[in-house]
Coordinates of C-alpha atoms in Angstrom, one line a residue:
X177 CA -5.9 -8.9 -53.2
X178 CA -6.9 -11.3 -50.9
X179 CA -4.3 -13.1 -49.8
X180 CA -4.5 -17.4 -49.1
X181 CA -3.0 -18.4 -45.7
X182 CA -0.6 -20.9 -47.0
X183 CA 2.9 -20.7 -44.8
X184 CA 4.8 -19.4 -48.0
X185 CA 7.8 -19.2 -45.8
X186 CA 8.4 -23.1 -46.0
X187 CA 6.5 -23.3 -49.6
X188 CA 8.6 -24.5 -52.7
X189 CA 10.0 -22.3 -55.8
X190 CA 7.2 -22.9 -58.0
X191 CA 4.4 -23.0 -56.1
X192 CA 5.5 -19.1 -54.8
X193 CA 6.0 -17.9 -58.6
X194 CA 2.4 -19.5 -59.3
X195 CA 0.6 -17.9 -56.5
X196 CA 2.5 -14.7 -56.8
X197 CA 1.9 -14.5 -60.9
X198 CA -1.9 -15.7 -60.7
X199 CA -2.1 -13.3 -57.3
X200 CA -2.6 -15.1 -54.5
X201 CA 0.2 -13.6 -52.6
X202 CA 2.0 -10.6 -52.6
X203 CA 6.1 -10.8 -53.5
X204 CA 6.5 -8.9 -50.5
X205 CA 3.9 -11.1 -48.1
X206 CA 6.5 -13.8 -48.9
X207 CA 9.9 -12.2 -48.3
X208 CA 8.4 -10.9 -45.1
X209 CA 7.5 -14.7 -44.2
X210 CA 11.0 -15.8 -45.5
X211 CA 13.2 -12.9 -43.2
X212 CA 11.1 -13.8 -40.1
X213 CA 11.9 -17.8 -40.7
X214 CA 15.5 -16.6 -41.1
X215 CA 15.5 -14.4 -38.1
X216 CA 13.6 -17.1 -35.5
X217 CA 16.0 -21.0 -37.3
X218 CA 18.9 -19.3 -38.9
X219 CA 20.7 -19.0 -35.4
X220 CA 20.1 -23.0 -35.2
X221 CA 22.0 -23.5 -38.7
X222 CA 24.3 -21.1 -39.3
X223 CA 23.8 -20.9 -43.0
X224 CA 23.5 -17.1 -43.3
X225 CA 26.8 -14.7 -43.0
X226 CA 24.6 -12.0 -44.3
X227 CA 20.7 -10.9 -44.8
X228 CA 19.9 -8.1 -47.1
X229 CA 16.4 -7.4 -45.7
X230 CA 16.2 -3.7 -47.5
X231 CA 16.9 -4.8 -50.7
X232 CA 15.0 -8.0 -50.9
X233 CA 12.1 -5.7 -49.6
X234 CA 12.5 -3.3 -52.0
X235 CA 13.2 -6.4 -54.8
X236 CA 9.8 -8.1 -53.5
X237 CA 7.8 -4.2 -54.3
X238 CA 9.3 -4.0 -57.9
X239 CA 7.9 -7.7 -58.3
X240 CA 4.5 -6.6 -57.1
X241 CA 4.6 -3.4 -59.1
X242 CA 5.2 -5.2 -62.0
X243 CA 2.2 -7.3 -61.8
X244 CA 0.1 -4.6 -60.6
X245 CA 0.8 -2.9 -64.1
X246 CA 0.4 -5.6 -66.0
X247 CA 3.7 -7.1 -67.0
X248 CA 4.9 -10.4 -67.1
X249 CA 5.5 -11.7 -63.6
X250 CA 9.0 -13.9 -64.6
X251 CA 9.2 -18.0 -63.7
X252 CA 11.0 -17.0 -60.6
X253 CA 8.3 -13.8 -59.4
X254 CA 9.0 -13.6 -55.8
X255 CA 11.1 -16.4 -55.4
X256 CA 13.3 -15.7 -52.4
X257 CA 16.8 -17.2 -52.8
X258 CA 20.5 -16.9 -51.3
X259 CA 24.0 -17.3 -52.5
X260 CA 26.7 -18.9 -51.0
X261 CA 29.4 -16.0 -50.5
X262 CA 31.8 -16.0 -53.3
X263 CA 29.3 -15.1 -55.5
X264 CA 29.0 -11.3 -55.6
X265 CA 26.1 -8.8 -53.9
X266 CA 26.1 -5.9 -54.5
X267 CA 26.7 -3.5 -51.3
X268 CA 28.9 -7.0 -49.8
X269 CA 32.5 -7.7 -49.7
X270 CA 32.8 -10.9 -51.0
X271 CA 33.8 -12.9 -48.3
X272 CA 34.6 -16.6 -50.0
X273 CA 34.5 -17.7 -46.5
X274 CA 37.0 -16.1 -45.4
X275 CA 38.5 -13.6 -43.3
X276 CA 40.9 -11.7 -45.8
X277 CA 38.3 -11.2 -48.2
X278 CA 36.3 -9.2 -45.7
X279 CA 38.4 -6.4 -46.4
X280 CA 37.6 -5.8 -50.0
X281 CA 35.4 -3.1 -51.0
X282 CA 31.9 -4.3 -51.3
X283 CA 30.7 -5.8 -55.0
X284 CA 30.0 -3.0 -57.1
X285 CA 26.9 -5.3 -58.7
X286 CA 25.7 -8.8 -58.1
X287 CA 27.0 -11.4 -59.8
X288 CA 25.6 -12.5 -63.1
X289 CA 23.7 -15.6 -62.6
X290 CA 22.1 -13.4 -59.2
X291 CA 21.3 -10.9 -62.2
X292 CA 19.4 -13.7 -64.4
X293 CA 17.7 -15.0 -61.1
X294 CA 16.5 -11.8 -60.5
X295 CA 15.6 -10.9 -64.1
X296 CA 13.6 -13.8 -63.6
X297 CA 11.5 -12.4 -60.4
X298 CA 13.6 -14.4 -58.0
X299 CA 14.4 -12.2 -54.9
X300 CA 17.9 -12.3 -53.4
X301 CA 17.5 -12.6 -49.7
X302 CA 21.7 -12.9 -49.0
X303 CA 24.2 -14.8 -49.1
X304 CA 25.5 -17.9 -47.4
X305 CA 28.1 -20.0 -44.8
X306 CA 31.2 -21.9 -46.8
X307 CA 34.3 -22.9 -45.9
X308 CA 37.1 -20.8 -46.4
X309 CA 38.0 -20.2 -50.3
X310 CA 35.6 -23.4 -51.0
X311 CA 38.9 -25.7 -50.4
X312 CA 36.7 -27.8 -48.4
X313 CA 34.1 -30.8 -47.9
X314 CA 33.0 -30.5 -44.6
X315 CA 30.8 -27.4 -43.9
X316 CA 33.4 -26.1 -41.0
X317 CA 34.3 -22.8 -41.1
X318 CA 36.9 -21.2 -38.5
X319 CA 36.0 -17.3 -39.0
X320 CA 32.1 -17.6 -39.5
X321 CA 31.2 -20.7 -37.4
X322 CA 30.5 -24.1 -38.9
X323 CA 27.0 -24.4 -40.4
X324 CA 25.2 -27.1 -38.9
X325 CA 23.2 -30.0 -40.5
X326 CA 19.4 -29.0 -40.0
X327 CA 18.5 -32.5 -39.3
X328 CA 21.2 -33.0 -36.8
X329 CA 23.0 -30.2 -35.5
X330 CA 25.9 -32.3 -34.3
X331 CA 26.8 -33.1 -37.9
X332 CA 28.1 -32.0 -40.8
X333 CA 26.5 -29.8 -43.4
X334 CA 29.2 -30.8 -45.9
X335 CA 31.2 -28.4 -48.2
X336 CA 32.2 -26.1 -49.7
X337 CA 28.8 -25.3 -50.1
X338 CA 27.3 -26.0 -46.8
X339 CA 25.5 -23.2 -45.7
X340 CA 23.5 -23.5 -49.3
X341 CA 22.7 -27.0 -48.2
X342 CA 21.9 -26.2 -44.8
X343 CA 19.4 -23.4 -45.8
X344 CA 17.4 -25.7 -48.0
X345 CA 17.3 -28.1 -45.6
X346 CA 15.9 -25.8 -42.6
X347 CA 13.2 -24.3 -45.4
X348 CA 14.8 -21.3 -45.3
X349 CA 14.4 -20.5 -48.7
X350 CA 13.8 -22.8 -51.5
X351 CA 16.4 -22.1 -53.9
X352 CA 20.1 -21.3 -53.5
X353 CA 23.1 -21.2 -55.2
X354 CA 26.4 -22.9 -54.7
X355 CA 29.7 -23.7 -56.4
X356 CA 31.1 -27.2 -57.2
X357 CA 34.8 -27.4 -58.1
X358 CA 35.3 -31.1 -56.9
X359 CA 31.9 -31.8 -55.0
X360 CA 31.1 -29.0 -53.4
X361 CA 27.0 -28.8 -54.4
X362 CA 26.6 -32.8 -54.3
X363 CA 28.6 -33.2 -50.8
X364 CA 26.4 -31.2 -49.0
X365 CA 23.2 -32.0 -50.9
X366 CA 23.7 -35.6 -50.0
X367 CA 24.8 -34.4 -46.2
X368 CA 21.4 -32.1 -46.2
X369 CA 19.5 -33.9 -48.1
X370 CA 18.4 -31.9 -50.5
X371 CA 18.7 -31.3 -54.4
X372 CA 21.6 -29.8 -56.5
X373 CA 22.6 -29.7 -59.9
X374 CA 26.8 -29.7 -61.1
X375 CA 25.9 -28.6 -64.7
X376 CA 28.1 -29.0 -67.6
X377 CA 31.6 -27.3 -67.5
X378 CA 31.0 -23.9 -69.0
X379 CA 27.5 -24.3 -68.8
X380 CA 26.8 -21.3 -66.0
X381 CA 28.5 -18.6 -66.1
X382 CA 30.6 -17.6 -63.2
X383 CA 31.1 -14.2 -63.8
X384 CA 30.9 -11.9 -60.8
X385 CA 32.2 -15.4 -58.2
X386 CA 35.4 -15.8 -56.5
X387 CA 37.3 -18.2 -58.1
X388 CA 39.1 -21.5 -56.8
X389 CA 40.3 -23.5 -59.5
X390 CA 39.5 -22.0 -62.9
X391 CA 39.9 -25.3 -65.0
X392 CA 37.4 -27.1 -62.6
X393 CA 34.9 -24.4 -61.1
X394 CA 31.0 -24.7 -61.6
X395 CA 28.4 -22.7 -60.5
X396 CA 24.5 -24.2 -59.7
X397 CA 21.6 -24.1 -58.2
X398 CA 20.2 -26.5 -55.2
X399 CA 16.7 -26.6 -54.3
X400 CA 13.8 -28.7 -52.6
X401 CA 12.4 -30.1 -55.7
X402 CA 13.9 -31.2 -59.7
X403 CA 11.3 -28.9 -61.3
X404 CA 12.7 -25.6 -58.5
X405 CA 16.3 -26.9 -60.3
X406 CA 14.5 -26.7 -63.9
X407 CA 13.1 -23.6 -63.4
X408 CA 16.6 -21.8 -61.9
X409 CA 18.9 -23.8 -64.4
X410 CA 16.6 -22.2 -66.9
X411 CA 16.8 -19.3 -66.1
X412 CA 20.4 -18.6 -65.8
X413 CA 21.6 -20.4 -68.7
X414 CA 23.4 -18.4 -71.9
X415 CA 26.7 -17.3 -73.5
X416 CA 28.4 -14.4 -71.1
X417 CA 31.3 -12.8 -73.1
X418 CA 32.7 -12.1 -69.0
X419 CA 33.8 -15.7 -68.4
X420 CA 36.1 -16.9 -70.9
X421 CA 35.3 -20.7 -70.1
X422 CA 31.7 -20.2 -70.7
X423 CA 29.7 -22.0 -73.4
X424 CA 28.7 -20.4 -76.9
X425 CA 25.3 -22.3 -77.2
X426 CA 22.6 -21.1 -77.0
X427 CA 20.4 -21.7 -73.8
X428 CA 18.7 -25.5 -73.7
X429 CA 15.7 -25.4 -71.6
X430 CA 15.1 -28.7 -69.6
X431 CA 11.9 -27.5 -68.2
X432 CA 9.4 -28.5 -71.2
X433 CA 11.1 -32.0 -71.3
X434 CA 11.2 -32.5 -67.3
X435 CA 8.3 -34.7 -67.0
X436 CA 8.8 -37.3 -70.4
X437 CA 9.8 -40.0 -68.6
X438 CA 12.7 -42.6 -68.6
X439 CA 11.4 -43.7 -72.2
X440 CA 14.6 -45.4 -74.2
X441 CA 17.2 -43.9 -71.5
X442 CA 19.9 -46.4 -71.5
X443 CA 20.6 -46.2 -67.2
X444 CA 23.6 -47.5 -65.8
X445 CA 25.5 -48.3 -62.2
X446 CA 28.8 -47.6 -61.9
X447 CA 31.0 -50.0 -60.8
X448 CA 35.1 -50.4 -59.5
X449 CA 35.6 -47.8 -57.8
X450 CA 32.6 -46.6 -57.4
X451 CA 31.3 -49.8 -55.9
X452 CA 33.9 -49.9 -53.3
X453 CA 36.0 -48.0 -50.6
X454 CA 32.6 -46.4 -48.5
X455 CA 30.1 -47.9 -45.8
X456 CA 27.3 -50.5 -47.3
X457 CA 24.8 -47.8 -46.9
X458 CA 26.4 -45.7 -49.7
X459 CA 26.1 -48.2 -52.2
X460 CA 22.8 -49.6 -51.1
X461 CA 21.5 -45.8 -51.7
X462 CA 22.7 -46.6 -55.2
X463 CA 20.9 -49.7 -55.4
X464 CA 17.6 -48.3 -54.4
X465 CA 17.7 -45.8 -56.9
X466 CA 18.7 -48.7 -59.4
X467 CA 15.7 -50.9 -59.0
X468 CA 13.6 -47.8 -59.4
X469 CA 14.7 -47.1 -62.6
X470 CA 15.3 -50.6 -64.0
X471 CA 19.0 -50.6 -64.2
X472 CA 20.6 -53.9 -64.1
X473 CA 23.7 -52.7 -66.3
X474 CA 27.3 -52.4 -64.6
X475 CA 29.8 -50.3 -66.5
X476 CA 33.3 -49.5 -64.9
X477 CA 34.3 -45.8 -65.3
X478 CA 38.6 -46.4 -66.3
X479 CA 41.3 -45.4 -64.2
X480 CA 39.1 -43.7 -61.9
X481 CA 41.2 -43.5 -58.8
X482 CA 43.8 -42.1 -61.3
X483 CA 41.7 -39.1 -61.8
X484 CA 41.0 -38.3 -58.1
X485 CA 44.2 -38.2 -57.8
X486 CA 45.0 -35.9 -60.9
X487 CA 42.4 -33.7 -59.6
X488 CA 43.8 -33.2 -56.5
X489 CA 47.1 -32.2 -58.0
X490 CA 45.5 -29.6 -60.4
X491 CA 43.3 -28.1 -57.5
X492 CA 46.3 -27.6 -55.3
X493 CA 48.4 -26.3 -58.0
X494 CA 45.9 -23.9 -59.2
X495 CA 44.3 -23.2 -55.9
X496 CA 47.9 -21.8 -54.9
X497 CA 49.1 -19.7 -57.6
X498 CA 45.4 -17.9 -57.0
X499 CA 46.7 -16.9 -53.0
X500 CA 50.2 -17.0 -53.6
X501 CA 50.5 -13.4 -52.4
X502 CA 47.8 -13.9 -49.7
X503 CA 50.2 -16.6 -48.1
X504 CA 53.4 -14.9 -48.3
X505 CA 51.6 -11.6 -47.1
X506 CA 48.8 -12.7 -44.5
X507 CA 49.7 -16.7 -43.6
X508 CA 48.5 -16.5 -40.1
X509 CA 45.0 -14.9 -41.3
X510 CA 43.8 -18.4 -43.1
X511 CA 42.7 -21.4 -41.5
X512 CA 45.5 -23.8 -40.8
X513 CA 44.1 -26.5 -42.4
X514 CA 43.9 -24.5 -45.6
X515 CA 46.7 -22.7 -45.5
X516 CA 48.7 -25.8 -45.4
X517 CA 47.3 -27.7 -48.1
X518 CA 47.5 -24.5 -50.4
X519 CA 51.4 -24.3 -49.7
X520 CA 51.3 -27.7 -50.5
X521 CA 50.2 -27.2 -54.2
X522 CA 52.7 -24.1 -54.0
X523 CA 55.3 -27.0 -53.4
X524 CA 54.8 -29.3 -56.5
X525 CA 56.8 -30.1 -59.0
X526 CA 55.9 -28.7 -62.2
X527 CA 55.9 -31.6 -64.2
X528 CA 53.4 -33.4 -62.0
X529 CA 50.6 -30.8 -63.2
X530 CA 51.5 -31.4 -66.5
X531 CA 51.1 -34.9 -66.1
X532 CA 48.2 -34.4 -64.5
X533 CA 46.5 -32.5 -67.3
X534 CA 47.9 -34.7 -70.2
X535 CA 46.0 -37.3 -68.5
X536 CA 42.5 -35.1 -68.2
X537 CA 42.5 -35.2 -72.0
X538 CA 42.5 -39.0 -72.4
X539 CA 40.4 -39.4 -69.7
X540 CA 37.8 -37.0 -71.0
X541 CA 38.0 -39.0 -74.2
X542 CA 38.1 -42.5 -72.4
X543 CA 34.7 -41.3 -70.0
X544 CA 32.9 -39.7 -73.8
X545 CA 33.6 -43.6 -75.1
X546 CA 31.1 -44.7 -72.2
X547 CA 28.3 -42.5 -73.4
X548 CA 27.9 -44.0 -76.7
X549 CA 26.6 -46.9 -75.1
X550 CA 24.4 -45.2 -71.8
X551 CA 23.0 -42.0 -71.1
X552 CA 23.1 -41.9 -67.5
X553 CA 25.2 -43.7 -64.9
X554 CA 24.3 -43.6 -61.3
X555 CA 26.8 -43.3 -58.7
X556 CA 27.4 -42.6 -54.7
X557 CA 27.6 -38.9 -53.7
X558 CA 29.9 -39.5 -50.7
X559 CA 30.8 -42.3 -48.6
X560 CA 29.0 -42.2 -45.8
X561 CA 26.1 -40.2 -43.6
X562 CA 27.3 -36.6 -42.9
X563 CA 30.3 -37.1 -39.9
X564 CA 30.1 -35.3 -36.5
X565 CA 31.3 -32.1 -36.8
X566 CA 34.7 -32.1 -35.9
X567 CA 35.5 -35.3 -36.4
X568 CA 38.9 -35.6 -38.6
X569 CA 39.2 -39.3 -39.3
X570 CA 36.6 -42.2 -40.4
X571 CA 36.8 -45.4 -41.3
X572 CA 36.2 -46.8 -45.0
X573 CA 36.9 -50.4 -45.8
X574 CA 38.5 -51.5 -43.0
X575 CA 41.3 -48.2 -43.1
X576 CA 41.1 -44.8 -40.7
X577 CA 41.2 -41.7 -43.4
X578 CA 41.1 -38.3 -42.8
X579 CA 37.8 -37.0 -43.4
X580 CA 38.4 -33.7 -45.3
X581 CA 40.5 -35.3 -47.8
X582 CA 38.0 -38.3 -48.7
X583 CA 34.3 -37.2 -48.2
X584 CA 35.2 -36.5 -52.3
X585 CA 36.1 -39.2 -53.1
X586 CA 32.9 -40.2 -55.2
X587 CA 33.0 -36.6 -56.7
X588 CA 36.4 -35.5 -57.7
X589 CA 36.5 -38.7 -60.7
X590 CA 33.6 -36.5 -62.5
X591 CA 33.7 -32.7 -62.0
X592 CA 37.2 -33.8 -63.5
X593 CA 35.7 -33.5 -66.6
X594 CA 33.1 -31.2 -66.4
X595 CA 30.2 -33.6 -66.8
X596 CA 26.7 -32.6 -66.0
X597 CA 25.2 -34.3 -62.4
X598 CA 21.9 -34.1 -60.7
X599 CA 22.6 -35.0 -57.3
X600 CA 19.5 -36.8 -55.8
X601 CA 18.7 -37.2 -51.9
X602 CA 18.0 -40.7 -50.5
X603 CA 16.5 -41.4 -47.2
X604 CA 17.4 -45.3 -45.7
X605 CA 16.6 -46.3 -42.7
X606 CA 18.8 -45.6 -39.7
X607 CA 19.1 -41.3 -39.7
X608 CA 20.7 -39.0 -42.2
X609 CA 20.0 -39.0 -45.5
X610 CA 22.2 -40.2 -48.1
X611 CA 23.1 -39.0 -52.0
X612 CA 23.0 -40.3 -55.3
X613 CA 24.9 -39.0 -58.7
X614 CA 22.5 -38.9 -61.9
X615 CA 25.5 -38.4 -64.0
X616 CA 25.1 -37.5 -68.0
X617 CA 27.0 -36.5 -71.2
X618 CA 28.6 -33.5 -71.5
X619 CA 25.3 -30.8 -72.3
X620 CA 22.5 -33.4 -71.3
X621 CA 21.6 -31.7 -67.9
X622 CA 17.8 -32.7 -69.3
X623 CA 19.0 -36.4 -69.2
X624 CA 20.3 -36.3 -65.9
X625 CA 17.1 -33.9 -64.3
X626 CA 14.6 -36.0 -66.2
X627 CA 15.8 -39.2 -64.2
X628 CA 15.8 -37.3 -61.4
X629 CA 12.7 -36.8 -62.2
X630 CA 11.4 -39.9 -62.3
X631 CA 13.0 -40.8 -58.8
X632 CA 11.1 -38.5 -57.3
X633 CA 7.8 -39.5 -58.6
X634 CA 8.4 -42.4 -57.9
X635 CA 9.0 -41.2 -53.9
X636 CA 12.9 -42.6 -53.8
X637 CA 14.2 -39.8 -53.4
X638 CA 13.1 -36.3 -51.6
X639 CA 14.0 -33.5 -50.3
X640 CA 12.1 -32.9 -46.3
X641 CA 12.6 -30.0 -44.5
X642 CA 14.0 -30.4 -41.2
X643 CA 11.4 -30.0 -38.2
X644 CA 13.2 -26.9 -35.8
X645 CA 10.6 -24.9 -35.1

């Protein structure tokens, strides 16, 4: 084999599973490129807490050996990719970003949708920076170091997922996997500026992942390009008897469908509260994407703000019966800032979660009632540019908030519900990028990637990687 001299350390998802299937490159020539790129930027970023160089090695030869003897290479052959650390490796503790989890014995086997990736060709290369037990939004991590925005180091990655953001971003690799429970993969994807797709509640499995807040928890991929999210989402998708809250259907593949257009998508903006309470640049992100696509309509998503705020409740309550034990047991071993707000949701009132959830079910039913008359609404992804790291307060509207309580604040209203999201990187003038939600009926992740789609065509939105070396 003779191998091209493209740098397929910085090269996209598809374009390494075409070369490596039609044999232009080895599997291994590329997960050699991709460790040495780690090795020389990842000390810049921060978005690795562990690289598992033997077995990706060894993962990259079985790709190669498989070609060699004629089998079918997979979407994914050679695709380097990493996990953010609550989803199991096998031979790691899981940490969830913290340092309590440490302890555990190492993961017997990787987690399931890191067995479908790999099943697929993809190579797993390790596994990723969060903040601690994903209860966060800002990429800041007290045990591991924060991970740091590739295209400014001073600022925030966002979170939980941030060192899955911040690994796209610095062309690391081109696919990894985060989790989303009340922004956590469209936070940092707008902060990196870079791709991610929240699918449908019960769409992924999450087998094999650390959990947060079962009611609310998604797993997903984020990636460089729409058609790296197609061809991931594809290939993890299908029923998994080991996660009760996973779907029955059967798997949906967006990929045939990615490139069909807008044709008679009804597109929408949304408006209230999602047209209010973030800096002008936020909603002018919106606006760009808006004129791309032809949408003119304004539809208000009801009692909006009322859902944030029933999400909160939910995620505290839930977050801490999980660590109950862990905070009467090991309190001083969690970062304050955590620790507080989980004995917080140890602290309320029973009735208050019940209220909360009683309200879920009409607002599920109210949100459904939109989708009879649009397919897609469009929406900020935060409120702002990614914050210095650090920071603890900004200003929205006129009023000083704390940061890690309100960078979801465009989020939380939809995970709510378990609707399906691409989240869409747009670049205005004046710095750091900025994010858009393409947000969809429940099971229409092709709706929401297909628009996507189109944005990027169209060149509004894109996914750079950051220039460090």
């Amino acid at each position: 084999m003779v191998e091209q001299s493209t740098d397929w350390s910085r090269a996209d998802a598809a374009s390494i599973a075409a070369g490596v299937a039609e044999g232009r490159v080895r599997a291994r020539s590329v997960i050699e490129a991709t460790l040495a790129r780690i090795g020389r930027v990842d000390p810049a970023v921060n978005a690795f807490t562990d690289v598992t160089a033997a077995h990706a090695l060894a993962a990259a030869d079985a790709v190669d050996a498989r070609r060699a003897a004629g089998a079918a290479s997979g979407p994914l052959a050679g695709v380097p990719f990493a996990v953010k650390n609550l989803i199991d490796c096998a031979g790691l503790p899981t940490r969830a970003g913290s340092t309590i989890n440490r302890e555990r014995a190492p993961a017997a086997r990787d987690g399931a949708l890191v067995r479908r990736l790999e099943a697929a060709g993809a190579v797993l290369v390790g596994a990723l920076n969060m903040g601690e037990y994903a209860y966060d939004f800002t990429g800041e991590n007290v045990h591991d170091g924060d991970s740091r925005n590739p295209h400014a180091a001073g600022h925030m990655t966002g979170g939980s997922s941030g060192g899955s953001g911040a690994a796209i971003a610095a062309g690391l690799v081109p696919l990894t996997l985060g989790s989303d429970t009340n922004g956590s993969i469209r936070v940092p994807s707008a902060f990196c500026g870079c791709f991610g797709l929240k699918p449908t509640y019960g769409r992924l499995t999450r087998a094999g992942s650390f959990p947060f807040v079962n009611s609310l928890d998604h797993l997903g991929p984020m990636a460089r390009s729409v058609t790296d999210l197609a061809l991931a989402y594809d290939a993890m998708q299908g029923p998994d008897p080991d996660d009760a809250a996973a779907t029955a259907r059967a798997a949906e593949p967006v990929l045939p469908g990615l490139d069909s257009g807008l044709g008679d998508l009804r597109i929408a903006v949304a408006g209230g509260y999602f047209a209010r309470g973030g800096d002008p640049e936020a909603f002018a992100a919106v606006q760009v994407a808006a004129r791309a696509l032809a949408a003119t309509r304004v539809v208000e998503i009801p009692e909006a703000a009322r859902a944030r705020a029933a999400a909160y409740l939910i995620t505290a309550a839930e977050g801490a019966a999980l660590h109950l034990d862990r905070l009467r047991t090991r309190p001083e071993d969690f970062d304050p800032a955590v620790r507080d707000r989980l004995i917080a949701g140890a602290m309320l009132p029973a009735p208050f979660v019940e209220r909360a959830q009683r309200f879920r079910r009409w607002y599920r039913g109210a949100v459904a009632d939109l989708f009879a008359d649009v397919d897609v609404i469009l929406a900020p992804s935060t409120p702002c540019r990614a914050p210095p790291r650090g920071q603890t307060h900004f200003t929205l509207d006129g009023v000083s908030l704390p940061v890690r309580a309100n960078i979801g604040v465009f989020t939380q209203p939809i995970s709510f519900i378990g609707l399906p999201v691409a989240a869409v990187p747009v670049w205005l003038e004046g710095g750091l990028p900025l994010g858009v939600q393409v947000i969809a009926a429940p099971w229409r992740e092709d709706v929401a990637l297909r628009v996507a789609r189109v944005l990027e065509r169209l060149g509004i939105v894109r996914a750079p990687i950051a220039e460090l070396t």
